[in-house]
mmCIF file of C-alpha atoms in Angstrom:
data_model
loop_
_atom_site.group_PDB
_atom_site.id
_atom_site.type_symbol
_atom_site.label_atom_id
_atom_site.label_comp_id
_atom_site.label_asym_id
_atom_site.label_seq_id
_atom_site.Cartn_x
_atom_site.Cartn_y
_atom_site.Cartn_z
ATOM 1 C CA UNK D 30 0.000 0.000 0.000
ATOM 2 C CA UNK D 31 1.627 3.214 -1.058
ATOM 3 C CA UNK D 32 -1.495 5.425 1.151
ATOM 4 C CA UNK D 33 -2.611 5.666 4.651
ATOM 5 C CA UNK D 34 -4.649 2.385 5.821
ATOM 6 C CA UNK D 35 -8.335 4.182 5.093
ATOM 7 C CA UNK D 36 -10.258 5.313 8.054
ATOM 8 C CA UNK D 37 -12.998 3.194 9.290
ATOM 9 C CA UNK D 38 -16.637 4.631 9.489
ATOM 10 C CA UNK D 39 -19.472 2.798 11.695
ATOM 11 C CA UNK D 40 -22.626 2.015 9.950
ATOM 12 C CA UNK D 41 -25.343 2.255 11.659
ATOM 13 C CA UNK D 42 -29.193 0.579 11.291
ATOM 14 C CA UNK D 43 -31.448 2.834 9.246
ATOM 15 C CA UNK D 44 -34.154 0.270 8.825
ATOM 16 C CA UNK D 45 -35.055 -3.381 8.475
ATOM 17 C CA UNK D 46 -37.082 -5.095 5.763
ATOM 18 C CA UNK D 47 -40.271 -6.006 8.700
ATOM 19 C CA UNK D 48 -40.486 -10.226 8.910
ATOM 20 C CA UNK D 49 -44.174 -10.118 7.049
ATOM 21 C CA UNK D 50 -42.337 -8.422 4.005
ATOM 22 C CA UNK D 51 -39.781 -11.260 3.883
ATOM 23 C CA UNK D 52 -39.848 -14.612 2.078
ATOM 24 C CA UNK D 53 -37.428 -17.417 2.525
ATOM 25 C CA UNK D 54 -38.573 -19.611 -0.582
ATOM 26 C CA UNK D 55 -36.209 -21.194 -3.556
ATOM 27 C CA UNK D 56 -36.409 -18.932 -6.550
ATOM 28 C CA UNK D 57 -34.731 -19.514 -9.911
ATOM 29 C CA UNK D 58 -32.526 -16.182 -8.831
ATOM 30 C CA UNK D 59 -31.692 -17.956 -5.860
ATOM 31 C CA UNK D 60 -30.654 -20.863 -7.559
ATOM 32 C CA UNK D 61 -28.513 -19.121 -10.129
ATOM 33 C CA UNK D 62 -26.945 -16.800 -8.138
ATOM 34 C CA UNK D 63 -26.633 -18.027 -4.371
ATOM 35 C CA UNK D 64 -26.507 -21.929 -4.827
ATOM 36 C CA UNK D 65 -30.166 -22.617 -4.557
ATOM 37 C CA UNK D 66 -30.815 -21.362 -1.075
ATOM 38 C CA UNK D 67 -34.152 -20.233 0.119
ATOM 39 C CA UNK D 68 -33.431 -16.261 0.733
ATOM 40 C CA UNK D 69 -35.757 -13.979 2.137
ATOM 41 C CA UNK D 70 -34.619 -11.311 -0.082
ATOM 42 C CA UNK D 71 -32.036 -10.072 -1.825
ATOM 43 C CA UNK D 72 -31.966 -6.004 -1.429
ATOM 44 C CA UNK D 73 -30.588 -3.291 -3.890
ATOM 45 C CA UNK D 74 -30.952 -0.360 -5.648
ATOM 46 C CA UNK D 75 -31.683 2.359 -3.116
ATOM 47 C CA UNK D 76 -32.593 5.080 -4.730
ATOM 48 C CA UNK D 77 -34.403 8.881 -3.098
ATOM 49 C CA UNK D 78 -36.724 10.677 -5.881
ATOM 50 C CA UNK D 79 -36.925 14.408 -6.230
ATOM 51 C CA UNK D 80 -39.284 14.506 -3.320
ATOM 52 C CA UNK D 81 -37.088 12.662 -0.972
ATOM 53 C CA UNK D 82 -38.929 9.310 -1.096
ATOM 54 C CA UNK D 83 -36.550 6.204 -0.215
ATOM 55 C CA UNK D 84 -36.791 3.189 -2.946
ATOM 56 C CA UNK D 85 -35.104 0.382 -2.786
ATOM 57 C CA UNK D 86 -35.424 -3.589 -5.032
ATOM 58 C CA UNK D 87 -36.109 -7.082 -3.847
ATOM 59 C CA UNK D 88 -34.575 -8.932 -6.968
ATOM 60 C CA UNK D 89 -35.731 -13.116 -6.168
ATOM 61 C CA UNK D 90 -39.065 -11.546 -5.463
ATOM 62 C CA UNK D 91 -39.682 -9.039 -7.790
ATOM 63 C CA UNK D 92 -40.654 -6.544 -5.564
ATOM 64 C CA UNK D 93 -39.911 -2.730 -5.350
ATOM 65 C CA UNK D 94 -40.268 -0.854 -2.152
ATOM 66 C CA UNK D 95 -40.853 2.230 -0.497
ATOM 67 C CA UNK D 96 -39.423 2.765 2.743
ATOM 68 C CA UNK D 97 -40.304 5.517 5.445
ATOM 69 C CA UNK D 98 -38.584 4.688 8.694
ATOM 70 C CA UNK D 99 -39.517 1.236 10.256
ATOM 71 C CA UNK D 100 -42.625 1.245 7.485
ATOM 72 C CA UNK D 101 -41.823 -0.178 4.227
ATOM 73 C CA UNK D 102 -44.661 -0.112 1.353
ATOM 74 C CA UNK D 103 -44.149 -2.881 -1.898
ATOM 75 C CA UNK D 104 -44.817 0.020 -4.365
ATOM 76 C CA UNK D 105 -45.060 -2.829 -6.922
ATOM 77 C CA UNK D 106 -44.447 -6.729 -7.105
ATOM 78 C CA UNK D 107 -44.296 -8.431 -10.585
ATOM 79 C CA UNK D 108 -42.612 -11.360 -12.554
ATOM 80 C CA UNK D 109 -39.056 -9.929 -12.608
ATOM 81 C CA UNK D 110 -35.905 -9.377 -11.147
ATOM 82 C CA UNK D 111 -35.224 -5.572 -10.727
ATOM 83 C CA UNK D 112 -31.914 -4.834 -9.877
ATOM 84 C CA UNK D 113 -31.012 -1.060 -10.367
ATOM 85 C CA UNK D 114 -33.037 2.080 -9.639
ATOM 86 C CA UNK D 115 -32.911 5.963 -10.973
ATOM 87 C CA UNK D 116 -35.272 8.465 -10.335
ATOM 88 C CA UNK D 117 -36.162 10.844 -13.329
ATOM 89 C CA UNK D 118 -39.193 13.388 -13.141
ATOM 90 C CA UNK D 119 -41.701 10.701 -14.878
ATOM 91 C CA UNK D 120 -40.636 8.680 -11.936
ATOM 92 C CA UNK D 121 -38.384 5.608 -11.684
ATOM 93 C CA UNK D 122 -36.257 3.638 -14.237
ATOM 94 C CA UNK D 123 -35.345 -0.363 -13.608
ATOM 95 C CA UNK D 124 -32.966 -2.043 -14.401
ATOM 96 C CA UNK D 125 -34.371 -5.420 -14.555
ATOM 97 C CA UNK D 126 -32.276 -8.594 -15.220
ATOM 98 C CA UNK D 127 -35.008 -10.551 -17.277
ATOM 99 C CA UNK D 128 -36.818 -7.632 -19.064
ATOM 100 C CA UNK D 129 -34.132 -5.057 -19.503
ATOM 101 C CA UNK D 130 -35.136 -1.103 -19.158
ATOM 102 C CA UNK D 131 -38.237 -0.805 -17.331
ATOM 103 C CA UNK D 132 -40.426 2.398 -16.420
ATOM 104 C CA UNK D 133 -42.368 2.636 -12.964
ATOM 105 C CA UNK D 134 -44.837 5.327 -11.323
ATOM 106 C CA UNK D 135 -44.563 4.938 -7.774
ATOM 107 C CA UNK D 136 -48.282 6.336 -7.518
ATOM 108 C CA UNK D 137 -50.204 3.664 -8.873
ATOM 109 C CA UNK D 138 -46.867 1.039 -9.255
ATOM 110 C CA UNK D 139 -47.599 0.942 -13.142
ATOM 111 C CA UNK D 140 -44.877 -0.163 -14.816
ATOM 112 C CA UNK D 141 -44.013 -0.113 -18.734
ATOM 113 C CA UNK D 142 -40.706 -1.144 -20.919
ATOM 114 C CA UNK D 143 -38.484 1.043 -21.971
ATOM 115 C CA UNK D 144 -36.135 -0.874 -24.062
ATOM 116 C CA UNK D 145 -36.343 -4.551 -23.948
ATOM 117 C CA UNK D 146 -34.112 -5.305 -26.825
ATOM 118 C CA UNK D 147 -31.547 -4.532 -28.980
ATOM 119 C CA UNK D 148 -31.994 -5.187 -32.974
ATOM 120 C CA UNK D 149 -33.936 -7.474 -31.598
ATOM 121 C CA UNK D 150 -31.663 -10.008 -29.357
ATOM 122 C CA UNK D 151 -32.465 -10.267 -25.332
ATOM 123 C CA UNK D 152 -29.770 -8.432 -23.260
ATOM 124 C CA UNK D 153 -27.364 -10.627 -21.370
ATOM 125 C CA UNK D 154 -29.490 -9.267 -17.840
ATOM 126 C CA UNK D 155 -29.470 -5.643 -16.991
ATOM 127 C CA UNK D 156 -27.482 -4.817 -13.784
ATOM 128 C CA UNK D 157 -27.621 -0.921 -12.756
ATOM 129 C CA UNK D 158 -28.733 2.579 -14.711
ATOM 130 C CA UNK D 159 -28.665 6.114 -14.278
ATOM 131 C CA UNK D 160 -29.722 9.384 -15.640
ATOM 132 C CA UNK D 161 -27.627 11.841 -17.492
ATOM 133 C CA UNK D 162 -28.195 14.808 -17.299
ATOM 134 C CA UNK D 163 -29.579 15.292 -20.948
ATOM 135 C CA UNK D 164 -32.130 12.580 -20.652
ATOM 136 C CA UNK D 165 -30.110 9.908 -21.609
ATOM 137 C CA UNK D 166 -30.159 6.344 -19.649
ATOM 138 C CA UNK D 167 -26.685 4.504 -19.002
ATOM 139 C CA UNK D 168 -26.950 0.724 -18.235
ATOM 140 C CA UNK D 169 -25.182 -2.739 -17.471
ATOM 141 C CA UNK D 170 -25.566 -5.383 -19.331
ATOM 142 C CA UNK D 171 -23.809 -7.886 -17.119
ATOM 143 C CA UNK D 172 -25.441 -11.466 -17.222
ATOM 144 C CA UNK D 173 -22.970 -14.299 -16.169
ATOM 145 C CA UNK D 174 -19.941 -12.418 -17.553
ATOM 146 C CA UNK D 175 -16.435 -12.308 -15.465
ATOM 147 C CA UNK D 176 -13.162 -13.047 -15.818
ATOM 148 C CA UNK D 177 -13.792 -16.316 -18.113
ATOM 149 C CA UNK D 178 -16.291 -14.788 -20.246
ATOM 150 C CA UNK D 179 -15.226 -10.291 -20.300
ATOM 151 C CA UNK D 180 -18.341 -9.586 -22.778
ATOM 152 C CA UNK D 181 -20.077 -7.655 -20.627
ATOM 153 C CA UNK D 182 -21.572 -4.101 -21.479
ATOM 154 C CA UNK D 183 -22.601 -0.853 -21.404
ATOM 155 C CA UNK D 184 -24.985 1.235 -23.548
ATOM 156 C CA UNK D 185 -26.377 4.747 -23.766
ATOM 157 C CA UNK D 186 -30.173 4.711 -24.904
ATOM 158 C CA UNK D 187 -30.710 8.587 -26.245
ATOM 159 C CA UNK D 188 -34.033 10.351 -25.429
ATOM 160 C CA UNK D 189 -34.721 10.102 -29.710
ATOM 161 C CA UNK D 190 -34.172 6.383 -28.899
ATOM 162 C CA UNK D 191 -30.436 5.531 -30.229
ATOM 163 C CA UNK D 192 -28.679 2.993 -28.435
ATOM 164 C CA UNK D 193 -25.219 3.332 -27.911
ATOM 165 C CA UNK D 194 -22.918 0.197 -27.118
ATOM 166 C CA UNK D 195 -20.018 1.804 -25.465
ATOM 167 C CA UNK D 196 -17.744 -0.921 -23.582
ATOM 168 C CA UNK D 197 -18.603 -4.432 -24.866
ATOM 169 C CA UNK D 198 -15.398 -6.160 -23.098
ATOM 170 C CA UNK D 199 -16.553 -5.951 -19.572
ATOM 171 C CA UNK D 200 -15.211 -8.524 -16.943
ATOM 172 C CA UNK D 201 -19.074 -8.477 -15.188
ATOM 173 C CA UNK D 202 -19.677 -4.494 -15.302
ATOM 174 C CA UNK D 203 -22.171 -3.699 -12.401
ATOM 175 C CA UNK D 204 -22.802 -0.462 -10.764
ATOM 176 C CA UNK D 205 -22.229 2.878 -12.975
ATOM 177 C CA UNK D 206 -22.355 6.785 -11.983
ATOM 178 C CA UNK D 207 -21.482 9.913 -13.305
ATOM 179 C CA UNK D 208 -18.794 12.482 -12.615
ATOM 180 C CA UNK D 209 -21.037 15.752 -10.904
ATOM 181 C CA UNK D 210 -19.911 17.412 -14.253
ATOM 182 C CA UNK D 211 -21.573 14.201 -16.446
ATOM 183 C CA UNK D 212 -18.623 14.175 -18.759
ATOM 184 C CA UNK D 213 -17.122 11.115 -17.248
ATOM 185 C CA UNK D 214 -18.697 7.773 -16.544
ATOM 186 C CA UNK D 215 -17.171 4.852 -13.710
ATOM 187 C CA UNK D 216 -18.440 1.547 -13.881
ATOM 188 C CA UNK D 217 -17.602 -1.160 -11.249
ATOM 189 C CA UNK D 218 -16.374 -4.717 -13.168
ATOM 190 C CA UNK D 219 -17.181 -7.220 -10.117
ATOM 191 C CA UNK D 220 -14.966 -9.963 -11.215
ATOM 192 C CA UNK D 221 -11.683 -8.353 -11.859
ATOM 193 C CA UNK D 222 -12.326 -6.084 -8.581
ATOM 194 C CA UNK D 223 -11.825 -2.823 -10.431
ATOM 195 C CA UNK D 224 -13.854 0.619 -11.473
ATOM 196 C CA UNK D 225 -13.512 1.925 -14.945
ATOM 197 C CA UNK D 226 -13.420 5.699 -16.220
ATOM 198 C CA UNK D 227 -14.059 6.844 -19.165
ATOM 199 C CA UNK D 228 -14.604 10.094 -21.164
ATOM 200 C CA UNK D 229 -18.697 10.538 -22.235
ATOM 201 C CA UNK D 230 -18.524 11.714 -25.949
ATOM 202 C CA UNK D 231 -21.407 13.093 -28.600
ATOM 203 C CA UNK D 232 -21.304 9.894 -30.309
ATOM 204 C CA UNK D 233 -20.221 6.512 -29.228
ATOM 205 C CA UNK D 234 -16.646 6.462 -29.442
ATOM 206 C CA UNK D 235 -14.760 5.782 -26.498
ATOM 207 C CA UNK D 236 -11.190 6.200 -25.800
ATOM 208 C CA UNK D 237 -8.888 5.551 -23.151
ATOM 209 C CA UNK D 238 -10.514 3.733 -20.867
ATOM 210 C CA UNK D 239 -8.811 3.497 -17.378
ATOM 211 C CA UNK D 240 -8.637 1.773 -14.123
ATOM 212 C CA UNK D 241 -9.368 4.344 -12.006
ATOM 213 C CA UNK D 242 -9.539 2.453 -8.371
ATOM 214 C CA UNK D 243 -8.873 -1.114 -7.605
ATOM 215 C CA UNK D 244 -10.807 -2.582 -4.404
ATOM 216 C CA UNK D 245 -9.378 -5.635 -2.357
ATOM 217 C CA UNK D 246 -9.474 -9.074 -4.418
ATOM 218 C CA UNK D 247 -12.146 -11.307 -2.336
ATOM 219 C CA UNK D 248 -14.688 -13.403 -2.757
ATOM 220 C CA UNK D 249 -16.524 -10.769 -4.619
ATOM 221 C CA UNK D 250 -16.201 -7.277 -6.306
ATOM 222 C CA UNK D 251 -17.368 -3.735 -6.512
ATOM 223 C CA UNK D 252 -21.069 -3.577 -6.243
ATOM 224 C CA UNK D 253 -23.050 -0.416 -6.345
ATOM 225 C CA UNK D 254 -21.175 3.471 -6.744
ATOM 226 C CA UNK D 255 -22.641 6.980 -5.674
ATOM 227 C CA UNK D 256 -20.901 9.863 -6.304
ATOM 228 C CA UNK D 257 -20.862 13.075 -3.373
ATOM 229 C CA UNK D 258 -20.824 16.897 -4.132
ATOM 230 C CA UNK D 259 -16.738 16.867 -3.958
ATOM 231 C CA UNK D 260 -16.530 14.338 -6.242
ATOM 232 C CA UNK D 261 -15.777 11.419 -4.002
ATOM 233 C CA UNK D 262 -16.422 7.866 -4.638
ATOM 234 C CA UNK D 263 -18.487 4.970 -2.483
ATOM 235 C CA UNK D 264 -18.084 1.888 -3.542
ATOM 236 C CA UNK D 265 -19.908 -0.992 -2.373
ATOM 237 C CA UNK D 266 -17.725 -4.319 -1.974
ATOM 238 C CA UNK D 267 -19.970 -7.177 -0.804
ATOM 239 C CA UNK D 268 -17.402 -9.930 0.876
ATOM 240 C CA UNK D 269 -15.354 -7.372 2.515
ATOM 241 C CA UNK D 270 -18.369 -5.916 4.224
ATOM 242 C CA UNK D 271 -17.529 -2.546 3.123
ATOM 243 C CA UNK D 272 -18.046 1.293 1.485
ATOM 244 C CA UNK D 273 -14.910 2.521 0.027
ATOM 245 C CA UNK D 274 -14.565 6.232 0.304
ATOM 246 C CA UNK D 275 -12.169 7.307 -2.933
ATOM 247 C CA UNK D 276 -10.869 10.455 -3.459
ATOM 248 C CA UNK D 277 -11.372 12.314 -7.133
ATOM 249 C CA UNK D 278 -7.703 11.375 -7.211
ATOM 250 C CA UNK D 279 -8.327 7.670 -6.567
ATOM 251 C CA UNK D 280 -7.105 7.459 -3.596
ATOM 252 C CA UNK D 281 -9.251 5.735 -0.707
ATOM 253 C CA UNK D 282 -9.494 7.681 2.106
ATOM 254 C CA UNK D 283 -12.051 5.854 4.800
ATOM 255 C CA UNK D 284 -14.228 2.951 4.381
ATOM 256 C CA UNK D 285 -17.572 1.994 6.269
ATOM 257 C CA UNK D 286 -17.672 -1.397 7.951
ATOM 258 C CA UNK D 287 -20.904 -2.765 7.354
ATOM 259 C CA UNK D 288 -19.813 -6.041 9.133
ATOM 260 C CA UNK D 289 -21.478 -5.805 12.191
ATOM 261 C CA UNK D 290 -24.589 -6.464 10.509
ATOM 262 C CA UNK D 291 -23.348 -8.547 7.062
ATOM 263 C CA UNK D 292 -21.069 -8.696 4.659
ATOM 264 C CA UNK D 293 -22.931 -7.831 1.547
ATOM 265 C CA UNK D 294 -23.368 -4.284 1.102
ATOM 266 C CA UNK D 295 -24.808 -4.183 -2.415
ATOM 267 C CA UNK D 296 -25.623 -0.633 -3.364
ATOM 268 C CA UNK D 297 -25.212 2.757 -2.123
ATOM 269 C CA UNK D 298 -26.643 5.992 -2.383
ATOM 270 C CA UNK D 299 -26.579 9.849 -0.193
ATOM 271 C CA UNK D 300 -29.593 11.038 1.369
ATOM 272 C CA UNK D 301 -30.986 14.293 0.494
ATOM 273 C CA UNK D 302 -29.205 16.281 2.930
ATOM 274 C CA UNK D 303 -25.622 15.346 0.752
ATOM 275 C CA UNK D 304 -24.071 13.886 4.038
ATOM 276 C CA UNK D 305 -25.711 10.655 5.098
ATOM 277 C CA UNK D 306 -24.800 7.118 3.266
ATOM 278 C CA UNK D 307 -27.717 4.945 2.796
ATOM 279 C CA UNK D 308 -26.337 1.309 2.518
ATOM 280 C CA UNK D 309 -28.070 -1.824 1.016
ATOM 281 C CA UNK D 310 -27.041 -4.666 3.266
ATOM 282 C CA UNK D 311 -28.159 -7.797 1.224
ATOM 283 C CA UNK D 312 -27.279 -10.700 3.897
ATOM 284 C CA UNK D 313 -29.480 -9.199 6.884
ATOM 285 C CA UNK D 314 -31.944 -7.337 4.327
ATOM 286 C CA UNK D 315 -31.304 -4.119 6.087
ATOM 287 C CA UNK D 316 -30.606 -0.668 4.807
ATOM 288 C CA UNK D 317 -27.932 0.762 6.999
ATOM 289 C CA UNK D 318 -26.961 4.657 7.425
ATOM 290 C CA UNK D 319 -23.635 5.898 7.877
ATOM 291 C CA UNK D 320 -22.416 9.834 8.442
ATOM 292 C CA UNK D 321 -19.461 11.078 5.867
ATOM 293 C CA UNK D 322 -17.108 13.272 6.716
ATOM 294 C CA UNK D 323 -16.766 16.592 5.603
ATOM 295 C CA UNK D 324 -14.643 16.483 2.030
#
């Protein structure tokens, strides 16, 4: 290590998926992705909307929630696995592993595709999205990919409706998130334990792509990203049972220890108030809450 050991920040319990919400049944999910175990969920994706609302994904059970404290509402439950959230002013984008780009009101829980296809062929199984700042959606097409198979991808679907394939050599590319400026996108690759960064251009050229942080090799990856108003980095490492905190330099500078409660922090995301870390913890199906330092 050529840094300072990062500085550890306690999480701390925000809220807990209630016991009459959870269901520990085999699902074909479960028995792709976690050996066949019955899991009572699997939680990612939180997410706030323009009003402050609190979102969040079961993906086995195809539910999407709405959580308010201790109370958490299933804003809608369908065949699916959603996996990634954004909030846009229509209302909410999902990422959804078996039915690709997905639209969903939160009033009613209507939901709608967006882009199912491409020329076409099914996706590989969407992973995580966002919004640019133009109207544009950036996704994950991730599937099984890793280090034996690095096909995964990531596309740009334009408000006029062109798709853009713009990495198509991903080693399982998972969360994504903008620079605050939106010129630059960083995508987590899970299997090679490494976030990407590249330049955002007009058209769909990219160029010199780079590893821009490296977590801890493990028994899993980089997970879910958010960016803060300085710039920094959080990246979600489920295994280690933490939040790296990265510098705009790419240097980590603290990391929250999620461990006390699991060790799968999937996805992360700030509150509106630009200083609190809301945490996905997949194992306990809890979202945990964790204060960040001053940049």
């Amino acid at each position: 290590m050529w840094f300072d050991p990062p500085r550890p920040i306690a999480a701390t319990l925000l809220s807990r998926l209630p016991d009459a919400l959870r269901r520990p049944k085999p699902s074909a999910w479960a028995q792709a992705n976690r050996g066949g175990a019955p899991i009572d969920s699997f939680l990612e994706g939180p997410c706030f909307d323009a009003a402050g609302n609190l979102f969040c994904v079961d993906i086995p059970h195809g539910r999407v929630f709405r959580v308010n404290g201790a109370h958490w509402e299933t804003v809608a439950e369908y065949e699916g696995w959603p996996n990634g959230l954004a909030a846009r002013e229509d209302g909410l984008v999902v990422a959804d592993y078996r039915h690709g780009l997905l639209s969903l009101d939160p009033r009613d829980g209507a939901m709608a595709p967006i882009l199912e296809t491409m020329l076409s062929e099914g996706f590989r199984g969407l992973n995580d999205v966002v919004v640019h700042p133009d109207g544009s959606l950036l996704f994950t097409d991730q599937g099984q990919t890793g280090l034996q198979d690095p096909t995964g991808r990531v596309f740009r679907l334009h408000p006029d409706g062109r798709l853009d394939r713009l990495l198509g050599n991903g080693p399982s590319p998972n969360g994504l998130v903008l620079n605050r400026a939106a010129t630059h996108l960083m995508v987590a690759m899970t299997r090679s334990c490494e976030i990407w960064r590249f330049a955002l251009r007009p058209d769909a050229v990219v160029g010199k792509a780079n590893l821009f942080f490296r977590v801890p090799a493990g028994t899993s990856g980089p997970d879910g990203m958010c960016l803060d108003a300085q710039d920094r980095l959080f990246v979600s490492n489920p295994g280690h049972g933490q939040v790296w905190v990265v510098d705009p330099h790419g240097v980590c500078t603290h990391r929250v220890d999620c461990t006390a409660f699991g060790r799968m922090p999937t996805n992360c995301t700030l509150a509106p108030d630009g200083r609190t870390l809301v945490i996905s913890e997949s194992e306990s199906g809890c979202l945990l809450a964790a204060e960040i330092p001053p940049g």
